[in-house]
Coordinates of C-alpha atoms in Angstrom, one line a residue:
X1 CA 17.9 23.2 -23.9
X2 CA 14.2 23.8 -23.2
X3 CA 14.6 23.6 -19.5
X4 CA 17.3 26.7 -19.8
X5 CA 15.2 28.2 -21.7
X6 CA 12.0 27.9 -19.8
X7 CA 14.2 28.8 -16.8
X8 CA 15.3 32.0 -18.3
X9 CA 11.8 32.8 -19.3
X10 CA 11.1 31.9 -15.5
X11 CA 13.7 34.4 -14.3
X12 CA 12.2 36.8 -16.4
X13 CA 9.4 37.0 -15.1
X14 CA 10.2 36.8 -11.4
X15 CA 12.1 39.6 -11.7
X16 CA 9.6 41.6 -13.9
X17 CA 12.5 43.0 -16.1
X18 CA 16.1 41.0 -17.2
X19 CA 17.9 44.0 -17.3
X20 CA 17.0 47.9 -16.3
X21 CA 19.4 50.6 -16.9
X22 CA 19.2 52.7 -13.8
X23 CA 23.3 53.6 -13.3
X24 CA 24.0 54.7 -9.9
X25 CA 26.0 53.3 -7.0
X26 CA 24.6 52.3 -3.7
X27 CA 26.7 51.4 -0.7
X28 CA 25.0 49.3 1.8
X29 CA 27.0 49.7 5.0
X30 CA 25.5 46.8 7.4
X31 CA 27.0 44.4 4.6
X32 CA 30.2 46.7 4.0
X33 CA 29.6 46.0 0.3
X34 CA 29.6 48.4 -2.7
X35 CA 27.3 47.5 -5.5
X36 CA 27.8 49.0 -8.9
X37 CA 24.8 49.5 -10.8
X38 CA 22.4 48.0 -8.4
X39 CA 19.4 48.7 -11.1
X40 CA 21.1 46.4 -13.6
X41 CA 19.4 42.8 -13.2
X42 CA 20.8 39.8 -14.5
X43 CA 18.7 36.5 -14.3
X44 CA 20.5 33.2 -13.5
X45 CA 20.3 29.5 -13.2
X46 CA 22.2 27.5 -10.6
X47 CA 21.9 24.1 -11.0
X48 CA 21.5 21.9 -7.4
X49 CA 22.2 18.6 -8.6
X50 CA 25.3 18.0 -6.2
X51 CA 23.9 20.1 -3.2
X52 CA 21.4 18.9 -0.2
X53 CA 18.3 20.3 -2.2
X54 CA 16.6 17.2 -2.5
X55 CA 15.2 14.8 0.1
X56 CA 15.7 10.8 0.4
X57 CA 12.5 10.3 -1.9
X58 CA 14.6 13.0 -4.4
X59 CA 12.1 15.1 -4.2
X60 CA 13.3 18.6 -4.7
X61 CA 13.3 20.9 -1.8
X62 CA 15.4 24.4 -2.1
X63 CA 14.3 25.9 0.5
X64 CA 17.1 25.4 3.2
X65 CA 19.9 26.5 0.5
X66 CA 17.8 29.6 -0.8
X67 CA 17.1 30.2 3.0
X68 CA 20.8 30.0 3.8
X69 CA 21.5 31.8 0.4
X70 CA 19.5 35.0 1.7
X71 CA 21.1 34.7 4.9
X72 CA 24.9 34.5 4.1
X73 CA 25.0 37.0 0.7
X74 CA 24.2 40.3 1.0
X75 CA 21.5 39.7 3.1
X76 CA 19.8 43.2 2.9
X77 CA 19.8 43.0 -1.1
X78 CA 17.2 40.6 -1.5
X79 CA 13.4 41.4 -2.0
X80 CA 12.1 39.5 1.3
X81 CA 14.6 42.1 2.8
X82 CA 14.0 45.3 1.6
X83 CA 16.5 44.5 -1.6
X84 CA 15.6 43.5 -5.5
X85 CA 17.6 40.8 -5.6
X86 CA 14.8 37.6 -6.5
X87 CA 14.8 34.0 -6.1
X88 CA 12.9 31.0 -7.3
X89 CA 13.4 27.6 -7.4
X90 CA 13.2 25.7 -10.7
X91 CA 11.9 21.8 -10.0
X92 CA 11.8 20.7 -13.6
X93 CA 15.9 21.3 -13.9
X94 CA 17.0 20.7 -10.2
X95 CA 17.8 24.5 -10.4
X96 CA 17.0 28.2 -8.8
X97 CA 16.3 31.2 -10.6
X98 CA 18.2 34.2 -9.2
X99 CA 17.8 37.9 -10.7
X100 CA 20.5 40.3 -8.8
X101 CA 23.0 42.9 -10.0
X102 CA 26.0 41.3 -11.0
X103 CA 28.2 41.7 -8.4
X104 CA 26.2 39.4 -6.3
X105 CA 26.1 36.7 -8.5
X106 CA 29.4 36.5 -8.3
X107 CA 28.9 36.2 -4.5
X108 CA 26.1 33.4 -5.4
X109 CA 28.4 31.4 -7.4
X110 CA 31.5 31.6 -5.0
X111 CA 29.4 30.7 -2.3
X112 CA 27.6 27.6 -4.0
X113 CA 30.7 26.8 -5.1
X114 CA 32.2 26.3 -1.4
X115 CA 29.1 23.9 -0.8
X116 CA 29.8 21.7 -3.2
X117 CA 31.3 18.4 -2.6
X118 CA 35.1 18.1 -3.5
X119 CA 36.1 22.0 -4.2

């Protein structure tokens, strides 16, 4: 429980706010997506246990999913790319720390999803 929590508190501070209330719609038309209320930050954890984020010593190293993360999910919403979207990884829970609007969690999560073994 501490480690969700000190991920959160993480989160929270990557992405300077956990929620803002700015209402508006933005269409981004490279990525043909629609984002509703792309000022409305939500901070989460994904856990990595069961993807290639660690190395034979089981070290953690994120940086080829969070690389590949950025490059297949709305690319152009994340902050290394002119976005807001955020990312950090999280070594003491295996984890990365994600702030983005909603909707592209839900991208996140469906994509993590399809790298993990046996789904």
């Amino acid at each position: 429980m501490h480690l969700q929590c000190g991920a959160l508190l993480l989160g929270l501070m990557l992405a300077g706010m956990a929620v803002t209330t700015n209402s508006q719609v933005s269409a981004d038309a490279a990525d043909g997506e629609v984002l509703v209320d792309p000022g409305t930050t939500f901070v989460k954890v994904y856990r990595l246990h069961d993807l290639p984020a660690w190395s034979k010593d089981g070290a953690f190293r994120p940086a080829l999913i969070m690389q590949t993360v950025q490059d297949q999910v709305l690319p152009k919403h994340w902050e290394a790319r002119g976005g807001t979207a955020t990312m950090a990884p999280y070594p003491q829970d295996g984890a990365l720390v994600i702030a983005a609007p909603e909707k592209m969690h839900e991208r996140i999560q469906a994509f993590l999803d399809k790298q993990r073994p046996d789904k």
